[in-house]
PDB file of C-alpha atoms and ligand atoms in Angstrom:
ATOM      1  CA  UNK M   4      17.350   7.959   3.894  1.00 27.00           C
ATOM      2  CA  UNK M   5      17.234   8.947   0.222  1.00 30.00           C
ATOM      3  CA  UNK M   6      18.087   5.717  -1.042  1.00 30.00           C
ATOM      4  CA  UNK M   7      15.461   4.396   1.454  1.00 35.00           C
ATOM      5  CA  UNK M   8      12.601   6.442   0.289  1.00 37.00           C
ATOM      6  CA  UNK M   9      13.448   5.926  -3.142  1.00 37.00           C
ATOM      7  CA  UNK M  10      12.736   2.120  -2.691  1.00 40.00           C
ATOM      8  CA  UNK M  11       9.523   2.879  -1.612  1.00 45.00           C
ATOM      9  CA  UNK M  12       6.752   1.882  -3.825  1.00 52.00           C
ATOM     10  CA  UNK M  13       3.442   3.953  -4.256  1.00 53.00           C
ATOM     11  CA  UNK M  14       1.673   2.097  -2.241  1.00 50.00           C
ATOM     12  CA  UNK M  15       3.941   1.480   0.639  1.00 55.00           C
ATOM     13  CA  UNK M  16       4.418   5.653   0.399  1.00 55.00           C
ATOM     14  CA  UNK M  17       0.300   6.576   0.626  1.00 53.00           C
ATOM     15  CA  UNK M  18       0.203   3.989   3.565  1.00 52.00           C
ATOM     16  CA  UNK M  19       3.473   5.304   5.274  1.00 53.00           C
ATOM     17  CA  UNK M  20       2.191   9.076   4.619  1.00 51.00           C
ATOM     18  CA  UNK M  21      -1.371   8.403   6.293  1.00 48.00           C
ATOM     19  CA  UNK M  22      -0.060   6.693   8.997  1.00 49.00           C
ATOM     20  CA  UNK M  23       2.334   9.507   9.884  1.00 48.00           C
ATOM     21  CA  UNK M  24      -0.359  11.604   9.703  1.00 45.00           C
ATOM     22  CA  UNK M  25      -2.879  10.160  11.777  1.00 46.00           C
ATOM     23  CA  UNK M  26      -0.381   8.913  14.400  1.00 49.00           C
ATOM     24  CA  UNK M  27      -1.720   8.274  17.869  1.00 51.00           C
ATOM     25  CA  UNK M  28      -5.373   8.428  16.709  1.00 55.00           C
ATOM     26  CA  UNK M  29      -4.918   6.223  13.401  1.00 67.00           C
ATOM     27  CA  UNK M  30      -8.140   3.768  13.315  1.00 82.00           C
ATOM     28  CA  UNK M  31      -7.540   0.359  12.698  1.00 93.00           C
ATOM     29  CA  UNK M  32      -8.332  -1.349   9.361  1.00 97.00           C
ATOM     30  CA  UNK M  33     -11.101  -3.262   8.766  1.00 97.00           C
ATOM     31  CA  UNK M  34     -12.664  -5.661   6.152  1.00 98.00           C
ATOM     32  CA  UNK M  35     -16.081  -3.849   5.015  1.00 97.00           C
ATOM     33  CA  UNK M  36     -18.794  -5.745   4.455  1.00 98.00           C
ATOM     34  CA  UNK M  37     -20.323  -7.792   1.723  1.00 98.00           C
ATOM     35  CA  UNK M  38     -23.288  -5.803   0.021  1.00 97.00           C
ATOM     36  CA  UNK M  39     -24.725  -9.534  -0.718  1.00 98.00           C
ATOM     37  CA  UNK M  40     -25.295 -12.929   0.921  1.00 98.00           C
ATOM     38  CA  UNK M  41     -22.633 -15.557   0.257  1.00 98.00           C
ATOM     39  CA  UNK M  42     -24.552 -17.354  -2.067  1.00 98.00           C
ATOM     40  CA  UNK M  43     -24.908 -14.287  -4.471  1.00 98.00           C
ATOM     41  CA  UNK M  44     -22.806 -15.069  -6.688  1.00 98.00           C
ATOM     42  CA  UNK M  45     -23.611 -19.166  -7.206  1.00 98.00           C
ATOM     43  CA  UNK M  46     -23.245 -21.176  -9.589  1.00 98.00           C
ATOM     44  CA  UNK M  47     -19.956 -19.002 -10.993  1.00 98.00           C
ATOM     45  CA  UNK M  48     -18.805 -18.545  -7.282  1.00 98.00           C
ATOM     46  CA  UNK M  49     -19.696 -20.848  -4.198  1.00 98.00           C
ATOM     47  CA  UNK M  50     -20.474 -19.455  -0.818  1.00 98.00           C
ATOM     48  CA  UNK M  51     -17.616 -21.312   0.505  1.00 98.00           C
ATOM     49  CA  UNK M  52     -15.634 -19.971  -1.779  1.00 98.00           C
ATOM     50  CA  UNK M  53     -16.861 -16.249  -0.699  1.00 98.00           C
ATOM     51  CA  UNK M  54     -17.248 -17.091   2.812  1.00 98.00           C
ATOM     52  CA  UNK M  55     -13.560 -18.090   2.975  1.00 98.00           C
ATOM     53  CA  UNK M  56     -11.969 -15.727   0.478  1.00 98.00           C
ATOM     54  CA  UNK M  57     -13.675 -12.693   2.883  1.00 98.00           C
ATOM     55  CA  UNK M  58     -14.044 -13.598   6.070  1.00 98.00           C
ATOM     56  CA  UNK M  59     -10.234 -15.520   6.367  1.00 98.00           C
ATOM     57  CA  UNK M  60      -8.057 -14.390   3.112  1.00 98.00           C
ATOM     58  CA  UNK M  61      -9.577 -10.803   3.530  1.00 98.00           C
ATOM     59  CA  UNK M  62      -9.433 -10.643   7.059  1.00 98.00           C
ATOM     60  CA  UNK M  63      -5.729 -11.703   7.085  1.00 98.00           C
ATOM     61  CA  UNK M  64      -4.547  -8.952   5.078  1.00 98.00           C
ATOM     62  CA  UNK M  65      -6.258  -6.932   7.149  1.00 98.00           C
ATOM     63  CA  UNK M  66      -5.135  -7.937  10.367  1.00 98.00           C
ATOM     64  CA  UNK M  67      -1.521  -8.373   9.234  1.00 98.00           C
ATOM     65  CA  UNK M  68      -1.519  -4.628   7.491  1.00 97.00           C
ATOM     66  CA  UNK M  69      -2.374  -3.627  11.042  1.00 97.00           C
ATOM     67  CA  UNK M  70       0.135  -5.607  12.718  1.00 97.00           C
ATOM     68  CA  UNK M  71       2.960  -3.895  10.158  1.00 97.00           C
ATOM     69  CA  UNK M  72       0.915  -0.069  10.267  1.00 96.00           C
ATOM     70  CA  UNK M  73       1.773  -0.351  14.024  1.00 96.00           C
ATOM     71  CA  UNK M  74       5.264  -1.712  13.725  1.00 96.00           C
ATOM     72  CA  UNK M  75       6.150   0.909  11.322  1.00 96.00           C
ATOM     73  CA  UNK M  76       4.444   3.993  13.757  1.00 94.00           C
ATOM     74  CA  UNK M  77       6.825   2.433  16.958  1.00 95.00           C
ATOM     75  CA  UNK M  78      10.121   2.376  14.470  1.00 96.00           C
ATOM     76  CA  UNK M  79       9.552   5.715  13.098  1.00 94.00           C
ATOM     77  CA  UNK M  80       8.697   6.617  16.700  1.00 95.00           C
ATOM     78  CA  UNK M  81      11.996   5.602  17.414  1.00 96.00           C
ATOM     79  CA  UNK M  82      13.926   7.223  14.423  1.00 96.00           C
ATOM     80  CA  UNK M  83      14.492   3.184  13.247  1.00 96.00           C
ATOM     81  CA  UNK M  84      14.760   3.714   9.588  1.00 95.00           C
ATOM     82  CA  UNK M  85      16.308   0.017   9.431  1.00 96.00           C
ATOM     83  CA  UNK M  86      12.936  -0.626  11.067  1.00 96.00           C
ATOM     84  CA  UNK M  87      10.765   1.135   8.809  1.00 95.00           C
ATOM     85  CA  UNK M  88      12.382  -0.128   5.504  1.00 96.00           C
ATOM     86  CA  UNK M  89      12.126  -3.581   6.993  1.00 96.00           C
ATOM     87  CA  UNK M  90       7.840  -3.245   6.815  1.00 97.00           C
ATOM     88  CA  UNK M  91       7.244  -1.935   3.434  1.00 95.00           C
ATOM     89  CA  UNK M  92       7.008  -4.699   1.833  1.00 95.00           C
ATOM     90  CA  UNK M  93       4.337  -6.612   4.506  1.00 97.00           C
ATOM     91  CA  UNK M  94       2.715  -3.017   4.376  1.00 97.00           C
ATOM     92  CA  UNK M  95       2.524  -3.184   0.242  1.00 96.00           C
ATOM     93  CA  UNK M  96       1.503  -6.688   0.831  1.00 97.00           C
ATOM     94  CA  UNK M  97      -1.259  -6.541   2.866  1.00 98.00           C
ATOM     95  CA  UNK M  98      -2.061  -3.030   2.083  1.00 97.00           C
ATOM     96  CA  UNK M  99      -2.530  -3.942  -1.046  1.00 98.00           C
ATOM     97  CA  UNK M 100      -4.203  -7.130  -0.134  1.00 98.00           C
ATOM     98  CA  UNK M 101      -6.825  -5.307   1.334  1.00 98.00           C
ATOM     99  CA  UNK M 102      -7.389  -2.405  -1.285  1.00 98.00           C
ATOM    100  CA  UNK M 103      -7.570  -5.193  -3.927  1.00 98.00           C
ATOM    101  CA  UNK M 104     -10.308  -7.243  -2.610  1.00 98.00           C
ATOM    102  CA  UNK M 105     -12.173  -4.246  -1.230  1.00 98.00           C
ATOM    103  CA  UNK M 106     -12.621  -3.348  -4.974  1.00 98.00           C
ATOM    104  CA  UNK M 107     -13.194  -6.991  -5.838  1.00 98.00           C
ATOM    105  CA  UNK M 108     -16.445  -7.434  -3.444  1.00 98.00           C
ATOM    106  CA  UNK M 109     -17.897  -4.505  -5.057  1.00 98.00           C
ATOM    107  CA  UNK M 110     -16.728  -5.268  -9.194  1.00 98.00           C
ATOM    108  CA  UNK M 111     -19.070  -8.522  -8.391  1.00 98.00           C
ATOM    109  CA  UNK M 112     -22.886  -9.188  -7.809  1.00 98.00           C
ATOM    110  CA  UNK M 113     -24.987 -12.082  -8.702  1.00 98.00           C
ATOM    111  CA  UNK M 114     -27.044 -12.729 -12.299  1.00 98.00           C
ATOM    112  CA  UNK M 115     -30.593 -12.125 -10.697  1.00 97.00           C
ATOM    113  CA  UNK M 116     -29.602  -8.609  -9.756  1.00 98.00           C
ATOM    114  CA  UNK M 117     -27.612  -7.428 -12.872  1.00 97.00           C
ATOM    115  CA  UNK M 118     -24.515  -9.342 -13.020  1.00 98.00           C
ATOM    116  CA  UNK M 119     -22.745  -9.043 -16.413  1.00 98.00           C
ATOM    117  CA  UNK M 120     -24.977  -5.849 -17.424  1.00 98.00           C
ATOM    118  CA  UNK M 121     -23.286  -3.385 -18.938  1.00 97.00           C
ATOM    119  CA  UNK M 122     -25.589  -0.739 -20.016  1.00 96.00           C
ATOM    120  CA  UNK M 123     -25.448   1.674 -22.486  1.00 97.00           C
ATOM    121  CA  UNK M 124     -23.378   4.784 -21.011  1.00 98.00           C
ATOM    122  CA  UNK M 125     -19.570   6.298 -21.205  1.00 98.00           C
ATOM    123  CA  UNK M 126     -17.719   3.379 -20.410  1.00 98.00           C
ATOM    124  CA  UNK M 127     -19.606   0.800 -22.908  1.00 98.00           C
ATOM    125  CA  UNK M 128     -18.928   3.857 -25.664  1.00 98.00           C
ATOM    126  CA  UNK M 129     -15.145   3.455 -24.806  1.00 98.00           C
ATOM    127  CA  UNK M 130     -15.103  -0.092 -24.516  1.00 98.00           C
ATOM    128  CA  UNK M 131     -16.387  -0.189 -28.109  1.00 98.00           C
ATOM    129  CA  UNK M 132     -14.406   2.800 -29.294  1.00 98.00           C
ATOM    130  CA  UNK M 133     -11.148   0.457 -28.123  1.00 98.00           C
ATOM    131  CA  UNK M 134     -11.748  -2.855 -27.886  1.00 98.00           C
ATOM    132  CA  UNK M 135     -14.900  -2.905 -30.775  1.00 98.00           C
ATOM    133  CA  UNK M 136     -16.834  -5.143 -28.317  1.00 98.00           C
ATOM    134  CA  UNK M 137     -17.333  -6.328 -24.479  1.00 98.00           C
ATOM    135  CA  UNK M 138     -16.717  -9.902 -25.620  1.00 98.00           C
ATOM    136  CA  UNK M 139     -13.349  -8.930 -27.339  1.00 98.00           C
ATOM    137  CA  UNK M 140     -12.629  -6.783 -24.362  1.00 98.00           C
ATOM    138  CA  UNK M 141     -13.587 -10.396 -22.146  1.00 98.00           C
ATOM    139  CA  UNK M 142     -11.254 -12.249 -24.152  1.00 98.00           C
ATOM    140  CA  UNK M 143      -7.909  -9.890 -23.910  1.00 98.00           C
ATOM    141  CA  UNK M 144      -8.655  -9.774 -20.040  1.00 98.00           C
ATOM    142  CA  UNK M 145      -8.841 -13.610 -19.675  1.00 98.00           C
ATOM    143  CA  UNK M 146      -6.029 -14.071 -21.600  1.00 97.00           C
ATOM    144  CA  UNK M 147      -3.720 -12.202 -20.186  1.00 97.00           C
ATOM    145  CA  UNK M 148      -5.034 -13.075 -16.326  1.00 97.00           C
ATOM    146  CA  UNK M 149      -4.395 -16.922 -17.622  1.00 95.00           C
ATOM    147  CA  UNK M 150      -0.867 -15.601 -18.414  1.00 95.00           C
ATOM    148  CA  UNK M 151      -0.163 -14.983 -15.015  1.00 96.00           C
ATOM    149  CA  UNK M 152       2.721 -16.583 -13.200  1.00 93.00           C
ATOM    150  CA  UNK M 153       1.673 -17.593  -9.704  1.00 93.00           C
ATOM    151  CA  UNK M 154      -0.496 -15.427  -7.797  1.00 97.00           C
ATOM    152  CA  UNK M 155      -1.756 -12.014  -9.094  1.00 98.00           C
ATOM    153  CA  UNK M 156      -4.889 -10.082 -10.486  1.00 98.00           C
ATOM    154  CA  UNK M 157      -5.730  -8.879 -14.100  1.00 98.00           C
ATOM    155  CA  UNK M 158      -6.801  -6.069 -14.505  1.00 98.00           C
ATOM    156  CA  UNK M 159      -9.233  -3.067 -17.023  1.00 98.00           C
ATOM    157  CA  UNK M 160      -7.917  -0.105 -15.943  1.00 98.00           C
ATOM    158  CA  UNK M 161      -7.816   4.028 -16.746  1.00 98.00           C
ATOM    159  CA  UNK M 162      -4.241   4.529 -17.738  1.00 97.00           C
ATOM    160  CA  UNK M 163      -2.634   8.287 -17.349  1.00 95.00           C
ATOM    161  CA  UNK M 164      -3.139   8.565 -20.743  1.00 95.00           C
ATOM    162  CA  UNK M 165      -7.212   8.601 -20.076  1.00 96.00           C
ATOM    163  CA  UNK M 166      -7.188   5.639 -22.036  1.00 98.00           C
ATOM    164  CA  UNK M 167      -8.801   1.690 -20.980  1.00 98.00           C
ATOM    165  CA  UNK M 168      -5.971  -0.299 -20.593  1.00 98.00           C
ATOM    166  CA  UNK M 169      -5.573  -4.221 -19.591  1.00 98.00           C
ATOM    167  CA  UNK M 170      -2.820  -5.036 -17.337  1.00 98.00           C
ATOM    168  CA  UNK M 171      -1.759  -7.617 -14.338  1.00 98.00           C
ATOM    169  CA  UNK M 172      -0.177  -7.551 -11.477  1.00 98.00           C
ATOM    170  CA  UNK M 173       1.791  -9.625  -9.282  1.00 97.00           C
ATOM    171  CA  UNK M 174       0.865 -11.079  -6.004  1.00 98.00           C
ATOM    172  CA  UNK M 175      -0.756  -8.274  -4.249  1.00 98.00           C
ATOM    173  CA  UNK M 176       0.734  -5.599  -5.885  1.00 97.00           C
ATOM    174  CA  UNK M 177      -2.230  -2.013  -7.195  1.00 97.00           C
ATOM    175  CA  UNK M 178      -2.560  -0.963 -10.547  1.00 98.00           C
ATOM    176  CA  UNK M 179      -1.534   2.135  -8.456  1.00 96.00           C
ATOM    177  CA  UNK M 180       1.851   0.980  -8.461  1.00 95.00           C
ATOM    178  CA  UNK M 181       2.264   1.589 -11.825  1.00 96.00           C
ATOM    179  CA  UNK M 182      -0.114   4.757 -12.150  1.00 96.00           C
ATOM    180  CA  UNK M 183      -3.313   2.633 -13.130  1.00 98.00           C
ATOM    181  CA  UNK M 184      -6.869   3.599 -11.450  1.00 98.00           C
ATOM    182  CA  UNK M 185      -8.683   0.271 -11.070  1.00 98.00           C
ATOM    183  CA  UNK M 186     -11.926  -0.077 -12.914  1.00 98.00           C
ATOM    184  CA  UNK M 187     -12.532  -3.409 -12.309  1.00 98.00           C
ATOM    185  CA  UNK M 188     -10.139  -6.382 -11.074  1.00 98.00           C
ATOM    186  CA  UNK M 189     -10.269 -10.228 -11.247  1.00 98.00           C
ATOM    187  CA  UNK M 190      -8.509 -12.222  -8.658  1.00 98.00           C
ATOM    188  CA  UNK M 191      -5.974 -14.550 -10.401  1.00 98.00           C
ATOM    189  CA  UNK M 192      -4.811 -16.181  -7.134  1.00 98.00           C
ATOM    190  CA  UNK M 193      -6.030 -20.208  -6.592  1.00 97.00           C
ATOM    191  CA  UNK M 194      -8.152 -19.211  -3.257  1.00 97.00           C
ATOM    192  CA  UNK M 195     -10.397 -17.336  -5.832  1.00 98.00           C
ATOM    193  CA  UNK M 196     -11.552 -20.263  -7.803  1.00 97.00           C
ATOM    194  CA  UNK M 197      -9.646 -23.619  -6.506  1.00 97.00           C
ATOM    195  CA  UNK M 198     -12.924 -25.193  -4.180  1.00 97.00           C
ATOM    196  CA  UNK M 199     -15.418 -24.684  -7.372  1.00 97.00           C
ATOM    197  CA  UNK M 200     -12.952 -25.117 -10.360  1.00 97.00           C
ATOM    198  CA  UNK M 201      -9.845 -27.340  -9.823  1.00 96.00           C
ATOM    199  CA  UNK M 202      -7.492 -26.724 -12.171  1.00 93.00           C
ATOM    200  CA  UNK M 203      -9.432 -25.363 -14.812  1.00 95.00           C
ATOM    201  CA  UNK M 204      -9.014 -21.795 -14.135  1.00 95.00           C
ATOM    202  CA  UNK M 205     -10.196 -20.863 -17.337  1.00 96.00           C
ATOM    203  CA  UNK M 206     -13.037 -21.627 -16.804  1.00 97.00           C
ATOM    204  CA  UNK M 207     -13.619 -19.406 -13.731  1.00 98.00           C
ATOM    205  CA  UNK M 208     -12.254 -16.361 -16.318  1.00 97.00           C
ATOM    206  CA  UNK M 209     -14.601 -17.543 -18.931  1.00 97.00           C
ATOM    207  CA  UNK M 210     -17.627 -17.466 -16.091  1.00 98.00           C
ATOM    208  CA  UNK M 211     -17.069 -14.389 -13.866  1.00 98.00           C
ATOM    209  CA  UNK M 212     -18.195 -12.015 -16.342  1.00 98.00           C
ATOM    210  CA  UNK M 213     -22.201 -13.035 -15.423  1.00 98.00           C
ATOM    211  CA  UNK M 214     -21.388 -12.093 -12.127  1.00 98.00           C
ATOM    212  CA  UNK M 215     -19.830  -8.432 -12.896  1.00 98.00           C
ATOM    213  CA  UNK M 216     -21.004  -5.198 -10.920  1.00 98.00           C
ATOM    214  CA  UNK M 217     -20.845  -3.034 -14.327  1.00 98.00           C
ATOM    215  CA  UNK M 218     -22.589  -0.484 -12.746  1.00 98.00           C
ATOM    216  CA  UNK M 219     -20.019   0.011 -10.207  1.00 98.00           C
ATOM    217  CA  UNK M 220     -17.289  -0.382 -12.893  1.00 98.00           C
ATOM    218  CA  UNK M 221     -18.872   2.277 -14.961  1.00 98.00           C
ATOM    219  CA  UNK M 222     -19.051   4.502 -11.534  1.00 98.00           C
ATOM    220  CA  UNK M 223     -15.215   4.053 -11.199  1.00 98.00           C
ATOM    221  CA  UNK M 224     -14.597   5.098 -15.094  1.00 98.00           C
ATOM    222  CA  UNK M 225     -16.705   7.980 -14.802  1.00 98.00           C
ATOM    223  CA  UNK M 226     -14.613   8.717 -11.466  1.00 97.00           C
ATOM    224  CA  UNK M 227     -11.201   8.284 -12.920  1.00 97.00           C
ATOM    225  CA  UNK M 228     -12.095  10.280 -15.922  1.00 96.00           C
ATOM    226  CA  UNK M 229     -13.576  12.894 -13.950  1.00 94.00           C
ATOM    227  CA  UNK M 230     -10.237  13.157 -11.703  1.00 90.00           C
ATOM    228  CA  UNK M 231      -7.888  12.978 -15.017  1.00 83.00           C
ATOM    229  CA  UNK M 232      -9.753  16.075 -16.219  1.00 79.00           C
ATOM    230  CA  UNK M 233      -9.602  18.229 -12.863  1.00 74.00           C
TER     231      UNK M 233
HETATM  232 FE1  LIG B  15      -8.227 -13.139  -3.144  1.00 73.73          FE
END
């Protein structure tokens, strides 16, 4: 059992812990909705593009993190430890599937309302302070999401050290998982961009910045550092 929990990544451990928790009357999952029509984000994201990457890629992580959430609650029912070790990894999956894009919908809103506004405040003070400018900041986030091996996200984060920090991660996998709050994320994986850009992925990097939420971004900084300090 030690070894088993020790194998247990952050994610798969808050999911595991709430589910024990809540039990019998755990509620179900859901995908939340879109605070904008599909077509909010056009020309730097289609509405088929958002239409399928919410309602079908969302919705799948969401219906298969259910699928596993109830799996694990009849092994550990059951005293199946085999049984619950054999889910973490569709519950990190999907779990994180699901936590991912849920910050994703919000990080994003079209030009006419704001998009790529970052106003003057805490986190465009830090962003300077570090990274001297939100275009050089732009740049080290696109270049290391183009870096990416397969599927994943890049990442601006608040690391434990209180400090911005740029990272990826793999597949589905939180900036949780390595101790990272999420600021704002950018979704690396082809079903992001593949319909409107081809190949070119690059170019999808170099456009989603008109379409960022930096008022919610600057919400989650103010968050994190809020936490870090309490
Ligand atoms: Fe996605």
């Amino acid at each position: 059992m030690l070894v088993a929990t020790r194998t247990l990544t952050t994610a798969a451990k808050q999911i595991a812990r709430s589910s024990s928790v809540l039990g019998s009357i755990r509620t179900k999952h859901t995908v939340p909705d879109l605070d904008y029509d599909y077509n909010e984000l056009e020309p730097v994201i289609s509405a088929k593009i958002m239409k399928l990457h919410h309602d079908k890629h969302h919705a799948t992580y969401v219906a298969n993190l259910n699928v596993a959430e109830e799996k694990f609650l009849a092994a550990q029912a059951k005293n199946d430890i085999a049984g619950q070790v054999a889910l973490y990894s569709a519950i990190n999956f999907n779990g994180g599937g699901h936590v991912n894009h849920t910050i994703f919908w919000k990080n994003l809103i079209g030009e006419k309302n704001g998009g790529g506004q970052l106003h003057e405040g805490a986190l465009k003070q830090k962003i300077i302070e570090q990274y001297g400018s939100l275009d050089q900041l732009t740049q080290v986030v696109n270049g290391k999401t183009a870096g990416i091996f397969g599927s994943g996200w890049g990442w601006l984060t608040l690391n434990p050290k209180g400090q911005l920090d740029v990272i990826t991660t793999a597949n589905q996998d939180m900036p949780s998982s390595v101790g990272h709050v999420p600021l704002l994320g950018v979704d690396a994986w082809e079903h992001a961009y593949y319909l409107d850009y081809n190949n070119v992925k690059v170019d999808y990097f170099k456009n989603i910045w008109r379409v960022i939420n930096w008022k919610d971004v600057a919400k989650r900084y103010d968050d994190a550092v809020a936490q870090i300090k309490n």
